[in-house]
Coordinates of N, CA and C in Angstrom, one line a residue:
Chain A
D1 N -16.0 25.0 5.3 CA -14.7 25.6 5.4 C -14.6 26.1 4.2
A2 N -13.7 27.6 4.1 CA -13.6 28.1 2.9 C -12.6 27.8 1.7
G3 N -12.0 26.8 1.8 CA -11.3 26.1 1.2 C -9.9 27.1 1.3
V4 N -8.9 26.6 0.4 CA -7.8 27.5 0.6 C -7.6 29.0 0.2
I5 N -7.2 29.7 0.7 CA -7.7 31.3 0.5 C -6.1 32.1 0.2
Q6 N -6.2 32.4 -1.0 CA -4.8 33.4 -1.6 C -5.1 34.6 -1.9
S7 N -4.4 35.4 -1.8 CA -4.4 37.1 -2.0 C -2.7 37.8 -2.2
P8 N -2.7 38.6 -3.1 CA -3.8 39.0 -4.0 C -4.3 38.1 -5.1
R9 N -5.4 38.2 -5.8 CA -5.6 37.0 -6.9 C -4.9 37.8 -8.4
H10 N -4.5 39.0 -8.3 CA -3.6 39.4 -9.3 C -2.8 40.3 -8.9
E11 N -1.5 40.4 -9.5 CA -0.6 41.5 -8.9 C 0.1 41.8 -10.5
V12 N 0.0 43.1 -10.6 CA 1.1 43.7 -11.5 C 1.9 44.5 -10.8
T13 N 3.7 44.0 -11.3 CA 4.4 45.0 -10.9 C 5.6 45.3 -11.7
E14 N 6.5 46.4 -11.2 CA 7.5 46.4 -12.2 C 8.8 45.6 -11.4
M15 N 9.5 45.2 -12.7 CA 10.8 44.8 -12.2 C 11.6 45.1 -11.3
G16 N 12.1 44.7 -10.6 CA 13.1 45.1 -9.2 C 12.1 45.4 -8.2
Q17 N 11.0 45.3 -8.2 CA 10.0 45.6 -6.9 C 9.9 44.1 -6.1
E18 N 9.6 44.5 -4.8 CA 9.0 43.3 -3.9 C 7.7 42.9 -4.1
V19 N 7.5 41.4 -4.0 CA 6.1 40.8 -4.3 C 6.1 39.9 -3.1
T20 N 5.0 40.1 -2.4 CA 4.3 39.2 -1.5 C 3.3 38.4 -1.8
L21 N 3.2 37.4 -1.6 CA 2.0 36.4 -2.0 C 1.5 36.0 -0.6
R22 N 0.2 35.8 -0.3 CA -0.4 35.4 0.9 C -1.2 34.2 0.7
C23 N -1.2 33.5 1.6 CA -2.0 31.9 1.8 C -2.6 31.7 2.8
K24 N -3.7 31.3 3.1 CA -4.6 30.7 4.4 C -4.7 29.2 3.9
P25 N -4.2 28.3 4.8 CA -4.6 27.0 4.3 C -6.1 26.5 5.0
I26 N -6.4 25.5 4.4 CA -7.6 24.7 5.3 C -7.3 24.4 6.7
S27 N -8.4 24.7 7.6 CA -8.0 24.8 9.0 C -7.8 22.9 9.2
G28 N -7.1 22.7 10.0 CA -6.5 21.4 10.5 C -5.5 20.8 9.5
H29 N -5.4 21.3 8.2 CA -4.2 20.9 7.4 C -3.0 20.7 7.9
D30 N -2.1 20.0 7.6 CA -0.7 20.0 8.4 C 0.4 20.1 7.2
Y31 N 0.1 20.1 6.1 CA 0.7 20.5 4.8 C 0.5 21.5 4.1
L32 N 1.3 22.1 3.7 CA 1.3 23.2 2.7 C 2.1 23.6 1.6
F33 N 1.9 23.8 0.5 CA 2.5 23.6 -0.7 C 2.7 25.0 -1.5
W34 N 3.7 25.6 -2.0 CA 3.8 26.5 -2.8 C 4.2 25.7 -4.0
Y35 N 3.4 26.1 -5.4 CA 3.4 25.8 -6.5 C 3.3 27.1 -7.6
R36 N 4.4 26.9 -8.7 CA 4.2 27.8 -9.9 C 3.9 27.0 -11.0
Q37 N 2.9 27.8 -11.9 CA 2.2 27.3 -13.1 C 2.7 28.1 -14.3
T38 N 3.4 27.8 -15.4 CA 3.3 28.4 -16.7 C 3.2 27.6 -17.6
M39 N 3.2 28.0 -18.8 CA 2.8 27.3 -20.3 C 3.7 26.5 -20.3
M40 N 5.0 27.1 -20.3 CA 6.5 26.4 -20.5 C 6.6 25.1 -20.0
R41 N 6.6 25.3 -18.6 CA 6.9 24.6 -17.3 C 5.8 23.5 -17.0
G42 N 4.8 23.8 -16.7 CA 3.8 23.2 -16.1 C 3.4 23.7 -14.8
L43 N 3.1 22.9 -14.1 CA 3.1 22.7 -12.5 C 4.4 22.5 -11.7
E44 N 4.6 23.3 -11.1 CA 6.3 23.1 -10.5 C 6.2 23.3 -8.8
L45 N 6.6 22.5 -8.2 CA 6.4 22.7 -6.5 C 7.8 23.4 -6.4
L46 N 7.3 24.5 -5.6 CA 8.7 25.2 -5.0 C 9.0 25.0 -3.6
I47 N 8.1 24.8 -3.0 CA 8.5 24.7 -1.3 C 7.3 24.0 -0.7
Y48 N 7.6 23.2 0.5 CA 6.5 22.6 1.1 C 6.7 23.0 2.6
F49 N 5.8 22.9 3.4 CA 5.9 23.0 4.7 C 5.2 21.5 5.7
N50 N 5.5 21.4 6.7 CA 4.9 20.3 7.6 C 4.9 20.8 8.7
N51 N 3.7 21.0 9.5 CA 3.4 21.8 10.9 C 4.2 22.9 10.8
N52 N 4.1 23.5 10.1 CA 4.6 25.0 9.7 C 6.2 25.0 9.6
V53 N 7.0 23.7 9.5 CA 8.1 23.8 9.4 C 8.5 23.8 7.7
P54 N 9.6 24.3 7.1 CA 9.8 24.1 5.7 C 10.5 22.7 5.7
I55 N 10.0 21.9 4.6 CA 10.8 20.8 4.6 C 11.6 20.6 3.2
D56 N 11.1 20.9 2.1 CA 11.7 20.8 1.0 C 11.6 22.1 0.3
D57 N 12.9 23.0 0.3 CA 12.8 24.4 -0.9 C 13.6 23.9 -2.2
S58 N 13.8 22.9 -2.3 CA 14.4 22.3 -3.5 C 14.2 23.2 -4.9
G59 N 13.0 23.3 -4.9 CA 12.0 24.0 -6.2 C 12.1 25.4 -6.0
M60 N 12.8 26.0 -5.0 CA 12.8 27.3 -5.1 C 13.7 27.9 -6.5
P61 N 13.6 28.6 -7.3 CA 14.4 28.7 -8.2 C 15.5 29.4 -8.0
E62 N 15.7 30.6 -6.9 CA 16.8 31.1 -6.7 C 16.7 31.9 -5.3
D63 N 17.7 32.7 -4.8 CA 17.6 33.1 -3.2 C 16.6 34.6 -3.5
R64 N 16.3 35.0 -4.7 CA 15.3 35.9 -4.8 C 14.1 35.6 -4.1
F65 N 13.7 34.3 -3.9 CA 12.5 33.8 -3.6 C 12.7 33.2 -2.0
S66 N 11.8 33.5 -1.3 CA 11.7 33.3 0.4 C 10.2 32.9 0.7
A67 N 10.2 31.9 1.4 CA 8.6 31.5 1.8 C 8.6 31.2 3.3
K68 N 7.6 31.7 4.1 CA 7.8 31.6 5.7 C 6.3 30.8 6.0
M69 N 6.4 30.3 7.0 CA 5.0 30.1 7.6 C 4.6 30.0 9.3
P70 N 4.7 31.4 9.5 CA 4.5 31.8 11.0 C 3.8 31.1 12.0
N71 N 2.6 30.5 11.1 CA 1.7 30.1 12.3 C 0.9 29.1 11.1
A72 N 0.0 28.0 11.8 CA -0.6 27.1 10.7 C -1.7 27.5 10.2
S73 N -2.1 28.9 10.2 CA -3.1 29.3 9.3 C -2.4 30.6 8.4
F74 N -1.0 30.6 8.3 CA -0.7 31.8 7.3 C 0.6 31.3 6.7
S75 N 0.8 31.4 5.4 CA 2.1 31.5 4.7 C 2.4 32.7 3.7
T76 N 3.6 32.9 4.0 CA 3.7 33.9 2.7 C 4.7 33.5 1.5
L77 N 4.9 33.7 0.5 CA 5.8 33.8 -0.6 C 6.5 35.1 -1.1
K78 N 7.4 35.2 -0.7 CA 8.2 36.5 -1.3 C 9.2 36.6 -2.5
I79 N 9.0 37.4 -3.3 CA 10.2 37.7 -4.5 C 10.5 38.9 -4.3
Q80 N 12.0 39.2 -4.1 CA 12.6 40.2 -4.1 C 14.2 40.2 -4.5
P81 N 14.5 40.8 -5.5 CA 13.5 41.7 -6.4 C 12.8 40.9 -7.5
S82 N 12.0 41.2 -7.9 CA 11.2 40.8 -9.0 C 11.6 40.7 -10.5
E83 N 11.5 39.6 -11.3 CA 12.0 39.7 -12.5 C 11.0 39.3 -13.5
P84 N 10.8 39.9 -14.8 CA 9.6 39.5 -15.7 C 9.7 38.2 -15.8
R85 N 10.7 37.2 -15.5 CA 10.5 35.9 -15.8 C 9.6 35.0 -14.9
D86 N 9.6 36.0 -13.3 CA 8.6 35.4 -12.6 C 7.3 35.6 -12.9
S87 N 7.0 35.9 -14.1 CA 5.5 36.1 -14.3 C 5.0 34.6 -14.5
A88 N 4.0 34.4 -13.7 CA 3.2 33.0 -13.8 C 2.1 33.0 -12.7
V89 N 1.5 32.0 -12.6 CA 0.3 31.7 -11.7 C 0.8 30.8 -10.7
Y90 N 0.7 31.4 -9.3 CA 1.4 31.1 -8.2 C 0.0 30.3 -7.5
F91 N 0.1 29.0 -7.0 CA -0.7 28.3 -6.4 C -0.5 27.9 -4.9
C92 N -1.0 27.9 -4.0 CA -0.9 27.3 -2.6 C -1.6 26.1 -2.3
A93 N -1.5 25.1 -1.7 CA -2.0 23.9 -1.5 C -2.1 23.5 -0.3
S94 N -2.9 22.7 0.0 CA -2.5 22.0 1.4 C -3.3 20.5 1.9
R95 N -2.8 20.3 2.5 CA -3.6 18.6 2.8 C -3.4 18.1 4.2
Q96 N -4.1 17.2 4.6 CA -4.0 16.5 5.8 C -2.7 15.4 5.9
E97 N -2.0 15.3 7.1 CA -1.7 14.3 7.2 C -2.1 13.0 6.8
H98 N -1.5 11.9 6.5 CA -2.2 10.4 6.0 C -3.0 10.8 4.8
V99 N -3.3 11.9 4.2 CA -4.3 11.8 3.4 C -3.4 12.5 1.9
S100 N -3.6 11.6 0.8 CA -2.6 11.8 -0.3 C -3.4 13.3 -1.2
E101 N -4.7 13.4 -1.4 CA -5.1 14.6 -2.1 C -4.9 15.9 -1.5
Q102 N -4.4 16.7 -2.3 CA -4.1 18.1 -2.1 C -5.4 19.1 -2.5
Y103 N -5.4 20.2 -2.0 CA -6.6 21.0 -2.0 C -6.1 22.4 -2.5
F104 N -6.1 22.9 -3.6 CA -5.6 24.0 -4.1 C -6.2 25.3 -4.0
G105 N -5.8 26.3 -3.9 CA -6.4 27.8 -4.0 C -6.4 28.3 -5.1
P106 N -7.3 29.5 -5.4 CA -7.3 30.1 -6.3 C -6.3 30.5 -7.4
G107 N -5.3 30.4 -6.8 CA -4.0 31.1 -7.3 C -4.1 32.5 -7.5
T108 N -2.8 33.1 -7.6 CA -2.3 34.5 -7.7 C -1.5 34.7 -9.2
R109 N -2.0 35.5 -10.2 CA -1.5 35.8 -11.5 C -0.6 36.9 -11.1
L110 N 0.5 36.5 -11.1 CA 1.7 37.5 -11.4 C 2.2 38.0 -12.6
T111 N 2.2 39.3 -13.0 CA 2.9 40.2 -13.8 C 3.9 40.9 -13.7
V112 N 5.0 40.5 -13.9 CA 6.3 41.7 -13.6 C 6.7 42.2 -15.1
T113 N 6.6 43.7 -15.0 CA 6.8 44.1 -16.3 C 8.1 44.9 -16.3
Chain B
E1 N 15.3 8.6 -12.8 CA 14.3 10.0 -12.4 C 12.8 9.8 -12.8
D2 N 12.0 10.1 -11.6 CA 10.7 9.8 -12.1 C 10.0 10.9 -13.2
Q3 N 9.0 10.3 -13.8 CA 8.5 10.9 -15.0 C 7.0 10.7 -15.2
V4 N 6.4 11.3 -15.5 CA 4.9 11.8 -15.9 C 4.7 12.0 -17.2
T5 N 4.2 11.2 -18.1 CA 4.0 12.1 -19.5 C 2.4 11.9 -19.9
Q6 N 1.7 12.8 -20.1 CA 0.2 12.9 -20.4 C 0.1 13.2 -22.3
S7 N -0.8 12.5 -22.6 CA -1.3 12.8 -24.1 C -2.6 12.5 -24.2
P8 N -3.2 13.2 -25.3 CA -2.7 14.2 -25.7 C -2.4 15.3 -25.1
E9 N -1.7 16.3 -25.6 CA -1.5 17.7 -25.0 C -3.0 18.5 -25.1
A10 N -3.7 18.2 -26.4 CA -5.0 18.9 -26.3 C -5.8 18.1 -27.2
L11 N -7.4 17.9 -26.9 CA -8.1 17.1 -27.4 C -9.5 17.7 -27.4
R12 N -9.9 17.7 -28.9 CA -11.4 18.3 -29.3 C -12.2 17.3 -29.5
L13 N -13.1 17.3 -28.7 CA -14.4 16.3 -29.1 C -16.0 17.2 -29.1
Q14 N -16.6 16.3 -30.0 CA -18.0 17.0 -29.9 C -18.8 16.4 -28.8
E15 N -19.9 17.2 -28.4 CA -20.6 16.7 -27.2 C -21.2 15.2 -27.7
G16 N -20.9 14.1 -26.8 CA -21.5 12.9 -26.9 C -20.1 12.2 -27.3
E17 N -19.2 12.4 -27.9 CA -18.1 11.6 -28.5 C -17.4 11.3 -27.5
S18 N -17.2 9.8 -27.1 CA -16.4 9.4 -26.0 C -15.2 9.3 -26.2
S19 N -14.0 9.4 -25.4 CA -12.7 9.4 -25.5 C -11.8 9.2 -24.1
S20 N -10.6 8.9 -24.4 CA -9.8 8.8 -23.2 C -8.5 9.5 -23.1
L21 N -8.0 9.9 -22.0 CA -6.7 10.5 -22.0 C -5.8 9.7 -21.2
N22 N -4.5 9.7 -21.6 CA -3.7 8.8 -21.2 C -2.6 9.3 -20.4
C23 N -2.2 8.7 -19.3 CA -1.1 9.4 -18.3 C 0.1 8.1 -18.1
S24 N 1.0 8.5 -18.7 CA 2.1 7.4 -18.4 C 3.2 7.6 -17.4
Y25 N 3.5 6.7 -16.5 CA 4.5 7.2 -15.7 C 5.7 6.1 -15.5
T26 N 6.9 6.6 -15.3 CA 8.2 5.6 -15.0 C 8.6 6.3 -13.4
V27 N 8.4 5.3 -12.8 CA 8.8 5.7 -11.2 C 9.4 4.4 -10.5
S28 N 10.3 4.5 -9.5 CA 10.4 3.5 -8.9 C 9.7 2.6 -8.2
G29 N 8.7 3.5 -7.4 CA 7.7 2.4 -7.0 C 6.4 3.4 -6.8
L30 N 5.2 2.9 -7.3 CA 3.9 3.8 -7.2 C 3.3 3.8 -6.2
R31 N 3.3 4.7 -5.4 CA 2.3 4.9 -4.3 C 0.8 4.8 -4.2
G32 N 0.7 6.2 -5.4 CA -0.8 6.7 -5.7 C -0.4 7.4 -6.9
L33 N -1.9 7.4 -7.8 CA -1.8 8.1 -9.0 C -3.1 9.0 -8.6
F34 N -2.8 10.3 -8.7 CA -4.1 11.1 -8.6 C -4.4 11.9 -10.1
W35 N -5.9 12.2 -10.3 CA -6.4 12.8 -11.3 C -6.5 14.2 -10.6
Y36 N -6.7 15.2 -11.4 CA -7.3 16.7 -11.1 C -7.8 17.3 -12.4
R37 N -8.8 18.0 -12.1 CA -9.4 18.8 -13.0 C -9.1 20.4 -13.0
Q38 N -8.6 21.1 -13.9 CA -8.5 22.3 -13.7 C -9.3 23.2 -14.6
D39 N -10.1 24.4 -14.3 CA -10.9 25.1 -15.1 C -9.8 26.3 -15.4
P40 N -10.0 26.9 -16.5 CA -9.3 28.4 -16.4 C -9.6 29.3 -15.4
G41 N -8.4 30.0 -14.8 CA -8.5 30.7 -14.1 C -8.5 30.3 -12.5
K42 N -8.5 29.0 -12.2 CA -8.8 28.3 -11.3 C -7.7 27.4 -11.1
G43 N -7.6 26.8 -9.5 CA -6.6 25.9 -9.1 C -7.0 24.3 -9.1
P44 N -6.3 23.5 -9.6 CA -6.7 22.3 -10.0 C -7.7 21.8 -8.6
E45 N -8.7 20.9 -9.0 CA -9.6 20.4 -8.4 C -9.3 18.8 -8.2
F46 N -9.4 18.6 -7.0 CA -9.0 16.5 -7.0 C -10.1 16.2 -7.7
L47 N -10.0 15.0 -8.2 CA -11.2 13.8 -8.8 C -10.9 12.6 -8.4
F48 N -9.7 11.8 -8.4 CA -9.6 10.5 -8.2 C -8.1 10.3 -7.8
T49 N -8.0 9.1 -6.8 CA -6.9 8.4 -6.6 C -6.9 7.1 -6.6
L50 N -6.0 6.7 -7.3 CA -5.7 5.0 -7.7 C -4.5 4.5 -7.1
Y51 N -4.6 3.5 -6.4 CA -3.4 2.7 -5.8 C -2.9 1.7 -6.1
S52 N -3.3 0.5 -6.9 CA -3.0 -0.5 -7.4 C -3.4 -0.9 -8.9
A53 N -2.6 -1.5 -9.6 CA -3.1 -1.9 -11.0 C -4.2 -2.6 -10.7
G54 N -5.3 -2.5 -11.6 CA -6.7 -3.1 -11.7 C -7.9 -2.1 -10.9
E55 N -7.5 -1.1 -10.4 CA -8.1 -0.3 -9.8 C -9.0 0.7 -10.5
E56 N -10.2 0.9 -10.4 CA -10.8 2.0 -11.1 C -12.0 2.7 -10.3
K57 N -12.2 4.1 -10.8 CA -12.9 5.0 -9.9 C -13.8 5.6 -11.1
E58 N -15.0 5.8 -10.6 CA -16.0 6.5 -11.2 C -16.6 7.6 -10.6
K59 N -17.1 8.8 -11.4 CA -17.6 10.1 -11.1 C -18.3 10.4 -12.2
E60 N -19.5 10.5 -12.2 CA -20.5 10.9 -13.1 C -19.9 10.3 -14.6
R61 N -19.5 11.3 -15.7 CA -19.2 10.4 -17.0 C -17.8 10.3 -16.8
L62 N -17.0 10.3 -15.8 CA -15.4 9.9 -15.9 C -15.1 8.8 -15.4
K63 N -14.3 7.7 -15.6 CA -13.9 6.8 -15.3 C -12.4 6.6 -15.3
A64 N -11.7 6.5 -14.1 CA -10.2 6.3 -14.1 C -9.6 5.0 -13.8
T65 N -8.6 4.5 -15.0 CA -8.6 3.1 -14.6 C -6.8 3.2 -14.3
L66 N -6.1 2.2 -13.9 CA -4.7 1.9 -13.4 C -4.0 0.7 -13.9
T67 N -2.9 0.7 -14.7 CA -1.9 -0.5 -14.9 C -0.7 -0.1 -14.6
K68 N 0.0 -1.1 -14.6 CA 1.5 -0.9 -13.9 C 2.3 0.2 -14.8
K69 N 1.7 0.6 -15.6 CA 2.7 1.9 -16.4 C 1.7 2.7 -16.7
E70 N 0.6 2.8 -17.0 CA -0.1 4.0 -17.1 C -1.4 3.8 -16.4
S71 N -2.2 5.2 -17.0 CA -3.6 5.2 -16.4 C -4.2 5.9 -17.4
F72 N -5.7 5.5 -17.4 CA -6.5 6.6 -18.4 C -7.6 6.9 -17.7
L73 N -8.1 7.9 -18.3 CA -9.5 8.9 -17.6 C -10.4 8.8 -18.9
H74 N -11.3 7.7 -19.0 CA -12.5 7.6 -20.0 C -13.2 9.0 -19.8
I75 N -13.7 9.5 -20.7 CA -14.9 10.2 -20.9 C -16.0 9.8 -21.6
T76 N -17.2 9.4 -20.9 CA -18.2 8.9 -21.5 C -19.3 9.9 -22.2
A77 N -19.9 10.1 -23.2 CA -20.4 10.9 -23.5 C -20.3 12.4 -23.3
P78 N -19.4 12.9 -23.2 CA -18.9 14.2 -22.6 C -19.9 15.4 -23.0
K79 N -19.9 16.3 -22.0 CA -20.7 17.4 -22.4 C -19.9 18.8 -22.1
P80 N -20.3 19.9 -23.0 CA -19.5 21.3 -23.0 C -19.0 21.4 -21.6
E81 N -19.5 21.1 -20.3 CA -19.1 21.5 -19.2 C -17.9 20.7 -18.5
D82 N -17.4 19.6 -19.4 CA -16.3 18.9 -19.0 C -15.1 19.8 -19.8
S83 N -15.0 20.4 -20.4 CA -14.4 21.0 -21.1 C -13.3 21.9 -19.7
A84 N -12.0 21.4 -19.9 CA -11.1 21.5 -18.8 C -9.5 21.2 -19.3
T85 N -8.9 21.6 -18.2 CA -7.4 20.8 -18.5 C -7.5 19.6 -17.3
Y86 N -7.1 18.4 -17.8 CA -7.0 17.2 -16.6 C -5.4 17.1 -16.5
L87 N -5.1 17.0 -15.2 CA -3.8 16.8 -14.7 C -3.6 15.2 -14.0
C88 N -2.5 15.1 -14.3 CA -2.5 13.5 -13.5 C -1.4 13.8 -12.8
A89 N -0.9 13.0 -11.9 CA 0.0 13.2 -10.7 C 0.4 11.9 -10.1
V90 N 1.6 11.6 -9.8 CA 2.3 10.1 -9.3 C 2.9 10.7 -8.0
Q91 N 2.7 9.7 -7.0 CA 3.2 9.9 -5.6 C 3.9 8.4 -5.5
V92 N 5.7 8.7 -5.2 CA 6.5 7.4 -5.2 C 6.5 7.0 -3.8
T93 N 6.8 5.6 -3.6 CA 6.9 5.1 -2.3 C 8.2 5.5 -2.2
G94 N 8.9 5.2 -0.7 CA 10.1 5.6 -0.2 C 10.7 7.0 -0.1
G95 N 9.7 7.8 -0.6 CA 10.0 9.3 -0.6 C 9.4 10.1 0.3
S96 N 9.2 11.4 -0.4 CA 8.7 12.4 0.8 C 7.2 12.5 0.7
Y97 N 6.3 11.7 -0.4 CA 5.0 11.5 -0.7 C 4.7 12.6 -1.2
I98 N 5.4 13.4 -2.0 CA 5.1 14.6 -2.8 C 4.6 14.4 -4.0
P99 N 3.7 14.6 -4.8 CA 3.5 14.1 -6.0 C 4.0 14.7 -7.3
T100 N 4.2 14.3 -8.3 CA 5.0 14.9 -9.4 C 4.0 14.9 -10.4
F101 N 3.6 16.1 -11.0 CA 2.4 16.5 -11.6 C 3.0 16.3 -13.3
G102 N 1.9 16.1 -14.3 CA 2.4 15.7 -15.6 C 1.8 17.2 -16.3
R103 N 2.0 17.4 -17.6 CA 1.6 18.8 -18.1 C 0.0 18.9 -18.4
G104 N -0.5 17.9 -18.3 CA -1.7 18.1 -18.3 C -2.6 17.9 -19.6
T105 N -3.7 17.3 -20.3 CA -4.5 17.6 -21.2 C -5.4 18.4 -21.3
S106 N -5.6 19.5 -22.5 CA -6.4 20.5 -22.4 C -7.8 19.7 -23.1
L107 N -8.9 19.6 -22.7 CA -10.1 19.1 -23.5 C -11.2 20.1 -23.6
I108 N -11.3 20.3 -25.0 CA -12.6 21.3 -25.3 C -13.5 20.4 -25.8
V109 N -14.8 20.2 -25.5 CA -16.0 19.7 -25.7 C -17.0 20.7 -26.4
H110 N -17.3 20.4 -27.9 CA -18.0 21.4 -28.6 C -19.3 20.9 -28.7
P111 N -20.6 22.0 -28.2 CA -21.9 21.4 -28.4 C -22.4 21.2 -29.8

């Protein structure tokens, strides 16, 4: 398997623009997680899905953030409108049911100017 | 509130100089403790899972140990390629089994 795939790897956008981050989890994994990592706050869980259903979105900072998982092989994280404070590295991770370890993608480095 | 604290924040070693990284935790009940390695520009990579006090896991120059309050990641005779950020995460019982991550220890090993 190719591992967790994320795109784009880098995104630079202007404040107010819509940003969409994409993730393809490892085939057969039942859980998908979206994290944000910054120097100030470390690695923060934003939302996670189980069998394509959002289970806990309490980490989503505000209504500007939304996430979807239309099928088992694809998820998106959307920020609309984007703000400079959203600049961070966003990771997607997946894991199997009854297995604790998560497998992370390479991340998307987002810069909002 | 569940807490995970890693120390030190940063560590510089000479090649061959053994040392340990610490992960202390305060949780209602521990289901599992995880160690990840993160290289610059990459996502965290799973290293170990520990479930009970007294358990140890080894991989090459790394050995992870667990007590009821903390975990140590021992690095024996490190090499420059061991340079990375090491993240600790805990998973609590009775909850959603979603891990809480510490802030990490940035390790640099000089040749």
